Amino acid sequence: MIPALEAAGVRYAYPNGRDALSDVSITVERGTKVALVGPNGAGKSTLLLMANGLLRPTAGEMRLHGEPFRYDRRHLRELRRRVGLVLQNSDAQLFAPTVYQDVAFGPLNLGLSEDEVRRAVTGALAAVGLRGFESRPPHLLSGGEKKAVAIAGVLAMRPEVLVFDEPTSALDPASALVVMELLDELNASGTTIVISTHDVELAYAWADRVVLMDGGRVLHQGRPDEVFLDDGLVRAAKLRLPVVLEVHAELAARGLVRSGEPPRSVLHLVHALDSTRPAEGHGAVLLVDAGRALPGDLDRLCRAPGVHVGAMGTAAKALAESEGVRLEFAAGVIDRCLLKALLGEDSVILCSTAMLGHVRDRVAEFEARTGLSVEVRDPLQAG
Ligand code: ADP
Ligand code: MG
């Protein structure tokens, strides 16, 4: 395991306050998605502010790639480039009169040339799906768009670790899904991601590792199923079980599913129920590289009768929009397509190039877990 970010015995007390963090030790492995989960006041935000040096531990230390943080100006600047922090409240993060100037702030501070700054800003805005927003004033954007600008501002610095306080708070469900998909896309291209949340559904479905916190302490860190299946822990952290686990436990108690491995998602739960019926033929997943698809291909594939169409990744969604392809799934796409495959129906996933491997990995994981085989093919490759 290669640690990206570590807290070692970290303590912190706000001026005139009780300890907000007492002896917190966590390790965030490189390339993973980690969720800090806990009720209000647990210390999540304090720990995230610590992760890019905005707060400094009263005792203990923070480390990046094994190196203890240093708090002189030069090291802090370097730290804030490598660990990008997106605040819970976007209005506190966005300050420039235009989206362009806001996103350009970090790269300008790094002393990049005008050309390099322009490239960094354009790339970051494209990555969050905000091409064309350059001259808009941030304060007139929607909540989801503001979050996206704040993320772009951090991405423009090309951070190794992205730290995001309550990414979905104050967003409607659709915008929340868009933001979480964006985080998946960044993670698929190598960024380590740490979020805080008190949304157990989100943490359970999204994270590779969960750090359960309460009262400024870490109660447990581990795989999501391991953390959430421990009743005592969940109660101690004043949280509740994710709904899929609760439903699975009730079905298992009635003998309707095998108790076995706990489901991670609706897909797993449905499979557990399905596997008590005789198997029928499964549908296929047609995985289309949005970087190579021509308009004619899209017409042919996506308008075929009865086919389900989803898009993954910012570039793929932009392509769908520009080609007028109607998307049935714009979030949770892999699971939804696998659910259709279990019903014997085909789907097309229009996918950004960087996400292709992620889709194949997720399907392989599902196959390994269930012993089923689901055909994933590239209809353009087949010719
Ligand atoms: P969470 O993000 O999990 O809700 P916080 O890190 O915001 O928790 O808060 C941890 C503790 O620190 C709480 O007891 C909170 O009241 C206290 N706290 C947070 N911010 C401040 C502050 N600026 N000044 C004093 N106390 C604070
Ligand atoms: Mg908080």
CSV table of C-alpha atoms and ligand atoms in Angstrom, one decimal:
chain,number,residue,atom,x,y,z
A,1,MET,CA,0.0,0.0,0.0
A,2,ILE,CA,1.3,3.4,-0.9
A,3,PRO,CA,0.0,6.1,1.4
A,4,ALA,CA,-0.9,9.4,-0.3
A,5,LEU,CA,-2.1,11.4,2.7
A,6,GLU,CA,-1.8,10.5,6.3
A,7,ALA,CA,-2.8,12.0,9.7
A,8,ALA,CA,-0.7,10.6,12.5
A,9,GLY,CA,-1.9,11.3,16.1
A,10,VAL,CA,-3.4,14.6,15.0
A,11,ARG,CA,-4.9,16.8,17.7
A,12,TYR,CA,-6.5,20.2,17.1
A,13,ALA,CA,-8.3,22.6,19.3
A,14,TYR,CA,-9.9,25.8,17.9
A,15,PRO,CA,-8.9,28.9,19.8
A,16,ASN,CA,-11.0,28.9,23.0
A,17,GLY,CA,-12.6,25.6,22.1
A,18,ARG,CA,-12.6,22.0,23.1
A,19,ASP,CA,-10.6,19.5,21.1
A,20,ALA,CA,-12.1,19.3,17.6
A,21,LEU,CA,-9.8,16.4,16.8
A,22,SER,CA,-8.2,14.2,19.4
A,23,ASP,CA,-5.5,11.7,18.4
A,24,VAL,CA,-6.7,11.1,14.8
A,25,SER,CA,-4.7,8.7,12.7
A,26,ILE,CA,-5.8,7.8,9.2
A,27,THR,CA,-4.1,6.6,6.1
A,28,VAL,CA,-5.4,7.4,2.6
A,29,GLU,CA,-4.0,5.0,0.1
A,30,ARG,CA,-2.9,6.4,-3.3
A,31,GLY,CA,-5.5,6.2,-6.0
A,32,THR,CA,-8.4,5.4,-3.7
A,33,LYS,CA,-11.7,7.0,-2.9
A,34,VAL,CA,-12.2,7.6,0.8
A,35,ALA,CA,-15.2,9.0,2.6
A,36,LEU,CA,-15.0,10.5,6.1
A,37,VAL,CA,-18.4,9.7,7.6
A,38,GLY,CA,-19.8,11.0,10.8
A,39,PRO,CA,-22.5,13.2,12.3
A,40,ASN,CA,-22.3,17.0,12.6
A,41,GLY,CA,-19.4,18.1,14.8
A,42,ALA,CA,-17.5,14.8,14.3
A,43,GLY,CA,-14.4,16.8,13.1
A,44,LYS,CA,-14.6,16.0,9.4
A,45,SER,CA,-14.3,19.5,8.1
A,46,THR,CA,-11.5,20.3,10.6
A,47,LEU,CA,-9.5,17.2,9.3
A,48,LEU,CA,-10.0,18.3,5.7
A,49,LEU,CA,-8.8,21.8,6.4
A,50,MET,CA,-5.8,20.2,7.9
A,51,ALA,CA,-5.2,18.2,4.7
A,52,ASN,CA,-4.0,21.2,2.7
A,53,GLY,CA,-2.4,23.1,5.5
A,54,LEU,CA,-5.2,25.6,6.3
A,55,LEU,CA,-5.1,24.4,9.9
A,56,ARG,CA,-2.0,23.1,11.6
A,57,PRO,CA,-2.2,20.2,14.2
A,58,THR,CA,-1.8,21.2,17.8
A,59,ALA,CA,0.0,17.8,18.2
A,60,GLY,CA,0.8,15.0,15.8
A,61,GLU,CA,1.6,15.5,12.2
A,62,MET,CA,0.2,15.3,8.6
A,63,ARG,CA,2.1,13.7,5.8
A,64,LEU,CA,2.0,13.7,2.1
A,65,HIS,CA,3.7,10.6,0.5
A,66,GLY,CA,5.3,9.9,3.8
A,67,GLU,CA,6.8,13.4,4.1
A,68,PRO,CA,5.7,15.5,7.1
A,69,PHE,CA,4.0,18.7,6.1
A,70,ARG,CA,6.1,21.9,6.5
A,71,TYR,CA,4.3,25.1,7.1
A,72,ASP,CA,6.6,27.8,5.7
A,73,ARG,CA,5.3,29.8,2.8
A,74,ARG,CA,7.1,27.9,0.1
A,75,HIS,CA,6.1,24.4,1.3
A,76,LEU,CA,2.5,25.5,1.9
A,77,ARG,CA,2.2,26.8,-1.6
A,78,GLU,CA,3.5,23.5,-2.9
A,79,LEU,CA,1.2,21.5,-0.6
A,80,ARG,CA,-1.8,23.5,-1.8
A,81,ARG,CA,-1.0,22.7,-5.4
A,82,ARG,CA,-0.6,19.0,-4.7
A,83,VAL,CA,-3.6,18.7,-2.3
A,84,GLY,CA,-6.6,20.6,-3.7
A,85,LEU,CA,-9.4,21.5,-1.3
A,86,VAL,CA,-13.0,22.1,-2.4
A,87,LEU,CA,-14.9,23.8,0.4
A,88,GLN,CA,-18.5,22.8,1.5
A,89,ASN,CA,-19.7,26.3,0.7
A,90,SER,CA,-18.9,27.3,-2.9
A,91,ASP,CA,-19.8,30.9,-2.2
A,92,ALA,CA,-16.8,31.0,0.2
A,93,GLN,CA,-14.5,29.6,-2.5
A,94,LEU,CA,-15.5,31.6,-5.5
A,95,PHE,CA,-14.6,35.3,-5.5
A,96,ALA,CA,-13.5,36.5,-9.0
A,97,PRO,CA,-15.9,38.4,-11.3
A,98,THR,CA,-15.8,35.7,-14.0
A,99,VAL,CA,-15.5,31.9,-14.1
A,100,TYR,CA,-12.3,32.3,-16.1
A,101,GLN,CA,-10.6,34.5,-13.6
A,102,ASP,CA,-11.7,32.3,-10.8
A,103,VAL,CA,-10.2,29.2,-12.3
A,104,ALA,CA,-7.1,31.0,-13.4
A,105,PHE,CA,-6.3,32.3,-9.9
A,106,GLY,CA,-4.3,29.2,-8.8
A,107,PRO,CA,-2.3,28.7,-12.0
A,108,LEU,CA,-1.5,32.5,-12.1
A,109,ASN,CA,-0.2,32.2,-8.5
A,110,LEU,CA,2.1,29.3,-9.6
A,111,GLY,CA,3.7,31.8,-12.0
A,112,LEU,CA,2.7,30.1,-15.2
A,113,SER,CA,2.9,31.9,-18.5
A,114,GLU,CA,-0.3,33.4,-19.9
A,115,ASP,CA,-0.5,30.6,-22.4
A,116,GLU,CA,0.0,27.9,-19.9
A,117,VAL,CA,-2.7,29.5,-17.6
A,118,ARG,CA,-5.1,29.6,-20.5
A,119,ARG,CA,-4.5,25.9,-21.3
A,120,ALA,CA,-4.9,25.0,-17.6
A,121,VAL,CA,-8.2,26.8,-17.3
A,122,THR,CA,-9.6,25.5,-20.6
A,123,GLY,CA,-8.7,21.9,-19.7
A,124,ALA,CA,-10.1,22.2,-16.2
A,125,LEU,CA,-13.4,23.8,-17.4
A,126,ALA,CA,-13.7,21.0,-20.1
A,127,ALA,CA,-13.1,18.4,-17.4
A,128,VAL,CA,-16.0,19.6,-15.3
A,129,GLY,CA,-18.3,20.1,-18.3
A,130,LEU,CA,-18.3,23.9,-18.2
A,131,ARG,CA,-16.9,24.8,-21.6
A,132,GLY,CA,-18.3,28.1,-22.7
A,133,PHE,CA,-18.8,29.4,-19.1
A,134,GLU,CA,-15.6,31.5,-19.1
A,135,SER,CA,-17.1,34.9,-19.0
A,136,ARG,CA,-20.1,34.1,-16.7
A,137,PRO,CA,-20.1,35.6,-13.2
A,138,PRO,CA,-19.9,32.7,-10.7
A,139,HIS,CA,-22.4,34.1,-8.3
A,140,LEU,CA,-25.2,33.8,-10.9
A,141,LEU,CA,-24.6,30.1,-11.5
A,142,SER,CA,-26.7,27.2,-10.0
A,143,GLY,CA,-25.4,25.3,-7.0
A,144,GLY,CA,-24.2,22.4,-9.1
A,145,GLU,CA,-22.4,24.8,-11.5
A,146,LYS,CA,-20.7,26.7,-8.6
A,147,LYS,CA,-19.4,23.4,-7.2
A,148,ALA,CA,-18.1,22.5,-10.7
A,149,VAL,CA,-16.3,25.9,-10.9
A,150,ALA,CA,-14.7,25.3,-7.5
A,151,ILE,CA,-13.6,21.9,-8.6
A,152,ALA,CA,-12.2,23.3,-11.9
A,153,GLY,CA,-10.2,25.9,-9.8
A,154,VAL,CA,-8.6,23.1,-7.9
A,155,LEU,CA,-8.1,20.9,-11.0
A,156,ALA,CA,-6.3,23.7,-12.9
A,157,MET,CA,-3.5,23.0,-10.4
A,158,ARG,CA,-3.4,19.3,-11.3
A,159,PRO,CA,-3.5,18.1,-7.7
A,160,GLU,CA,-2.5,14.6,-6.8
A,161,VAL,CA,-5.1,14.5,-4.0
A,162,LEU,CA,-8.5,16.1,-4.2
A,163,VAL,CA,-10.2,16.8,-0.8
A,164,PHE,CA,-13.9,17.7,-0.9
A,165,ASP,CA,-16.0,18.8,2.1
A,166,GLU,CA,-19.6,17.6,1.8
A,167,PRO,CA,-19.6,17.4,-2.1
A,168,THR,CA,-23.4,16.9,-2.3
A,169,SER,CA,-24.7,19.1,0.4
A,170,ALA,CA,-27.0,21.8,-0.9
A,171,LEU,CA,-27.3,20.1,-4.3
A,172,ASP,CA,-30.5,18.5,-5.8
A,173,PRO,CA,-30.2,14.8,-6.4
A,174,ALA,CA,-29.4,15.1,-10.1
A,175,SER,CA,-26.6,17.6,-9.6
A,176,ALA,CA,-25.3,15.5,-6.7
A,177,LEU,CA,-25.0,12.5,-9.0
A,178,VAL,CA,-23.2,14.6,-11.6
A,179,VAL,CA,-20.7,15.8,-9.1
A,180,MET,CA,-20.0,12.3,-7.8
A,181,GLU,CA,-19.6,10.9,-11.3
A,182,LEU,CA,-17.1,13.7,-12.0
A,183,LEU,CA,-15.2,12.6,-8.9
A,184,ASP,CA,-15.2,9.0,-10.2
A,185,GLU,CA,-13.9,10.2,-13.6
A,186,LEU,CA,-11.0,12.1,-11.9
A,187,ASN,CA,-10.3,9.0,-9.8
A,188,ALA,CA,-10.2,6.8,-12.9
A,189,SER,CA,-7.5,9.0,-14.2
A,190,GLY,CA,-5.4,8.7,-11.1
A,191,THR,CA,-6.5,11.3,-8.6
A,192,THR,CA,-6.8,10.2,-5.0
A,193,ILE,CA,-10.1,11.5,-3.6
A,194,VAL,CA,-11.2,12.2,0.0
A,195,ILE,CA,-14.7,13.5,0.8
A,196,SER,CA,-16.6,14.1,3.9
A,197,THR,CA,-20.3,13.3,4.2
A,198,HIS,CA,-23.0,12.3,6.6
A,199,ASP,CA,-24.9,10.6,3.8
A,200,VAL,CA,-24.4,6.9,4.5
A,201,GLU,CA,-26.0,5.8,1.1
A,202,LEU,CA,-23.4,7.9,-0.7
A,203,ALA,CA,-20.5,6.7,1.3
A,204,TYR,CA,-21.5,3.1,1.1
A,205,ALA,CA,-22.1,3.1,-2.7
A,206,TRP,CA,-19.1,5.3,-3.6
A,207,ALA,CA,-16.2,4.9,-1.3
A,208,ASP,CA,-13.4,2.3,-1.4
A,209,ARG,CA,-12.6,3.0,2.2
A,210,VAL,CA,-14.8,4.6,4.9
A,211,VAL,CA,-13.4,6.4,7.9
A,212,LEU,CA,-16.1,6.6,10.6
A,213,MET,CA,-15.7,9.6,12.9
A,214,ASP,CA,-17.4,11.0,15.9
A,215,GLY,CA,-16.5,13.5,18.6
A,216,GLY,CA,-13.1,14.3,17.1
A,217,ARG,CA,-12.1,10.6,17.0
A,218,VAL,CA,-11.8,7.9,14.4
A,219,LEU,CA,-14.2,5.1,15.5
A,220,HIS,CA,-13.2,2.8,12.6
A,221,GLN,CA,-11.7,2.7,9.1
A,222,GLY,CA,-12.1,0.0,6.6
A,223,ARG,CA,-14.1,-1.3,3.7
A,224,PRO,CA,-17.6,0.1,3.5
A,225,ASP,CA,-19.4,-3.2,4.1
A,226,GLU,CA,-17.2,-4.0,7.0
A,227,VAL,CA,-17.9,-0.6,8.6
A,228,PHE,CA,-21.7,-0.5,7.9
A,229,LEU,CA,-22.4,-4.1,8.8
A,230,ASP,CA,-21.2,-3.4,12.3
A,231,ASP,CA,-24.4,-2.4,14.1
A,232,GLY,CA,-22.6,-1.1,17.2
A,233,LEU,CA,-20.3,1.1,15.2
A,234,VAL,CA,-23.2,2.6,13.1
A,235,ARG,CA,-25.2,3.3,16.2
A,236,ALA,CA,-22.1,4.7,18.0
A,237,ALA,CA,-21.6,7.2,15.1
A,238,LYS,CA,-25.3,8.2,15.3
A,239,LEU,CA,-25.8,7.0,11.7
A,240,ARG,CA,-28.1,4.4,10.1
A,241,LEU,CA,-27.7,1.5,7.8
A,242,PRO,CA,-27.7,2.0,4.1
A,243,VAL,CA,-31.1,0.9,2.7
A,244,VAL,CA,-29.7,-1.9,0.5
A,245,LEU,CA,-28.2,-3.6,3.6
A,246,GLU,CA,-31.4,-3.2,5.6
A,247,VAL,CA,-33.5,-4.6,2.9
A,248,HIS,CA,-31.0,-7.5,2.3
A,249,ALA,CA,-31.0,-8.3,6.0
A,250,GLU,CA,-34.8,-8.5,6.1
A,251,LEU,CA,-35.0,-10.6,3.0
A,252,ALA,CA,-32.4,-12.9,4.3
A,253,ALA,CA,-34.3,-13.3,7.6
A,254,ARG,CA,-37.3,-14.4,5.6
A,255,GLY,CA,-35.2,-16.9,3.6
A,256,LEU,CA,-35.8,-14.9,0.4
A,257,VAL,CA,-32.1,-14.4,-0.4
A,258,ARG,CA,-29.0,-16.2,0.8
A,259,SER,CA,-27.5,-14.3,3.7
A,260,GLY,CA,-24.0,-14.5,2.2
A,261,GLU,CA,-22.1,-11.5,0.9
A,262,PRO,CA,-23.8,-8.2,1.7
A,263,PRO,CA,-24.9,-6.3,-1.5
A,264,ARG,CA,-23.1,-3.1,-2.3
A,265,SER,CA,-25.8,-1.7,-4.5
A,266,VAL,CA,-29.4,-2.2,-5.8
A,267,LEU,CA,-27.7,-4.2,-8.6
A,268,HIS,CA,-26.2,-6.7,-6.2
A,269,LEU,CA,-29.4,-7.0,-4.2
A,270,VAL,CA,-31.4,-7.7,-7.4
A,271,HIS,CA,-28.9,-10.3,-8.5
A,272,ALA,CA,-29.2,-12.0,-5.1
A,273,LEU,CA,-33.0,-12.2,-5.7
A,274,ASP,CA,-32.7,-13.1,-9.3
A,275,SER,CA,-30.3,-16.0,-8.6
A,276,THR,CA,-33.2,-17.8,-6.9
A,277,ARG,CA,-34.9,-18.0,-10.3
A,278,PRO,CA,-33.8,-20.0,-13.3
A,279,ALA,CA,-31.3,-18.1,-15.4
A,280,GLU,CA,-32.3,-16.7,-18.8
A,281,GLY,CA,-30.2,-15.2,-21.5
A,282,HIS,CA,-28.4,-12.0,-20.5
A,283,GLY,CA,-28.3,-8.8,-22.5
A,284,ALA,CA,-25.0,-7.3,-23.8
A,285,VAL,CA,-23.3,-4.0,-23.0
A,286,LEU,CA,-22.0,-2.2,-26.1
A,287,LEU,CA,-19.2,0.0,-24.9
A,288,VAL,CA,-18.6,2.9,-27.3
A,289,ASP,CA,-15.4,5.1,-27.1
A,290,ALA,CA,-16.8,8.7,-27.3
A,291,GLY,CA,-13.3,9.7,-28.5
A,292,ARG,CA,-13.7,7.6,-31.7
A,293,ALA,CA,-17.4,7.5,-32.4
A,294,LEU,CA,-18.7,9.2,-35.5
A,295,PRO,CA,-22.1,10.8,-35.7
A,296,GLY,CA,-23.3,8.0,-38.0
A,297,ASP,CA,-22.2,5.3,-35.5
A,298,LEU,CA,-24.2,7.0,-32.8
A,299,ASP,CA,-27.3,7.2,-34.9
A,300,ARG,CA,-27.1,3.6,-35.8
A,301,LEU,CA,-26.3,2.3,-32.3
A,302,CYS,CA,-28.3,4.6,-30.0
A,303,ARG,CA,-31.5,4.7,-32.0
A,304,ALA,CA,-31.8,0.9,-32.4
A,305,PRO,CA,-35.2,-0.1,-31.0
A,306,GLY,CA,-35.3,-1.3,-27.4
A,307,VAL,CA,-31.7,-0.4,-26.6
A,308,HIS,CA,-30.9,1.5,-23.4
A,309,VAL,CA,-28.4,4.4,-23.7
A,310,GLY,CA,-26.2,5.8,-21.0
A,311,ALA,CA,-23.2,8.1,-21.1
A,312,MET,CA,-20.2,8.2,-18.7
A,313,GLY,CA,-17.7,11.0,-18.4
A,314,THR,CA,-17.8,14.6,-19.3
A,315,ALA,CA,-16.7,14.2,-22.9
A,316,ALA,CA,-19.2,11.5,-23.6
A,317,LYS,CA,-22.1,13.5,-22.1
A,318,ALA,CA,-21.1,16.5,-24.2
A,319,LEU,CA,-21.0,14.4,-27.3
A,320,ALA,CA,-24.4,13.0,-26.6
A,321,GLU,CA,-25.8,16.5,-26.1
A,322,SER,CA,-24.2,17.9,-29.3
A,323,GLU,CA,-25.5,14.9,-31.4
A,324,GLY,CA,-28.9,15.0,-29.9
A,325,VAL,CA,-28.7,11.5,-28.4
A,326,ARG,CA,-31.3,11.1,-25.7
A,327,LEU,CA,-29.7,9.5,-22.6
A,328,GLU,CA,-31.8,7.2,-20.5
A,329,PHE,CA,-29.0,7.0,-17.9
A,330,ALA,CA,-26.6,9.8,-17.1
A,331,ALA,CA,-25.6,8.6,-13.6
A,332,GLY,CA,-25.1,5.2,-12.0
A,333,VAL,CA,-24.7,4.0,-15.6
A,334,ILE,CA,-22.8,0.7,-15.2
A,335,ASP,CA,-25.2,-0.7,-12.6
A,336,ARG,CA,-28.2,0.4,-14.5
A,337,CYS,CA,-26.9,-1.3,-17.7
A,338,LEU,CA,-26.1,-4.5,-15.8
A,339,LEU,CA,-29.6,-4.5,-14.3
A,340,LYS,CA,-30.9,-4.4,-17.9
A,341,ALA,CA,-28.5,-7.1,-18.9
A,342,LEU,CA,-30.0,-9.3,-16.2
A,343,LEU,CA,-33.4,-8.7,-17.8
A,344,GLY,CA,-32.0,-9.9,-21.1
A,345,GLU,CA,-31.9,-6.3,-22.6
A,346,ASP,CA,-29.0,-4.6,-24.4
A,347,SER,CA,-27.5,-1.2,-23.6
A,348,VAL,CA,-25.1,1.2,-25.1
A,349,ILE,CA,-22.6,3.0,-22.9
A,350,LEU,CA,-21.2,6.1,-24.6
A,351,CYS,CA,-18.0,6.5,-22.6
A,352,SER,CA,-15.2,9.0,-22.3
A,353,THR,CA,-11.9,7.4,-23.3
A,354,ALA,CA,-10.4,7.7,-19.8
A,355,MET,CA,-13.3,5.8,-18.3
A,356,LEU,CA,-13.3,2.7,-20.6
A,357,GLY,CA,-11.0,0.7,-18.3
A,358,HIS,CA,-13.1,1.7,-15.3
A,359,VAL,CA,-16.3,0.2,-17.0
A,360,ARG,CA,-14.5,-3.0,-17.9
A,361,ASP,CA,-13.1,-3.3,-14.3
A,362,ARG,CA,-16.6,-2.8,-12.8
A,363,VAL,CA,-18.2,-5.4,-15.0
A,364,ALA,CA,-15.4,-7.8,-14.3
A,365,GLU,CA,-15.9,-7.2,-10.5
A,366,PHE,CA,-19.6,-8.0,-11.0
A,367,GLU,CA,-18.9,-11.2,-12.9
A,368,ALA,CA,-16.4,-12.3,-10.3
A,369,ARG,CA,-18.9,-11.7,-7.5
A,370,THR,CA,-21.8,-13.3,-9.2
A,371,GLY,CA,-20.3,-16.0,-11.4
A,372,LEU,CA,-22.3,-14.6,-14.3
A,373,SER,CA,-20.9,-13.5,-17.6
A,374,VAL,CA,-22.0,-10.3,-19.2
A,375,GLU,CA,-20.9,-9.6,-22.7
A,376,VAL,CA,-19.1,-6.2,-23.1
A,377,ARG,CA,-18.1,-5.4,-26.6
A,378,ASP,CA,-16.9,-2.5,-28.6
A,379,PRO,CA,-19.3,-2.4,-31.6
A,380,LEU,CA,-16.9,-0.1,-33.5
A,381,GLN,CA,-13.9,-2.3,-33.1
A,382,ALA,CA,-16.0,-5.3,-34.3
A,383,GLY,CA,-16.5,-3.3,-37.5
B,1,ADP,P1,-18.0,18.2,11.0
B,1,ADP,O1,-17.4,18.8,9.8
B,1,ADP,O2,-17.8,16.7,11.2
B,1,ADP,O3,-19.4,18.6,11.2
B,1,ADP,P2,-16.3,20.2,12.3
B,1,ADP,O4,-14.9,19.8,12.0
B,1,ADP,O5,-16.9,21.3,11.6
B,1,ADP,O6,-17.2,18.9,12.3
B,1,ADP,O7,-16.3,20.5,13.9
B,1,ADP,C1,-15.6,19.7,14.9
B,1,ADP,C2,-15.8,20.5,16.2
B,1,ADP,O8,-15.1,21.7,16.1
B,1,ADP,C3,-17.2,20.8,16.6
B,1,ADP,O9,-17.3,20.7,18.0
B,1,ADP,C4,-17.3,22.3,16.2
B,1,ADP,O10,-18.3,22.9,17.0
B,1,ADP,C5,-15.9,22.8,16.4
B,1,ADP,N1,-15.6,23.9,15.5
B,1,ADP,C6,-15.7,23.8,14.1
B,1,ADP,N2,-15.3,25.0,13.6
B,1,ADP,C7,-15.0,25.8,14.6
B,1,ADP,C8,-14.5,27.2,14.7
B,1,ADP,N3,-14.2,27.9,13.6
B,1,ADP,N4,-14.3,27.7,15.9
B,1,ADP,C9,-14.5,27.0,17.0
B,1,ADP,N5,-14.9,25.7,17.0
B,1,ADP,C10,-15.2,25.1,15.8
B,2,MG,MG,-18.3,19.8,8.2
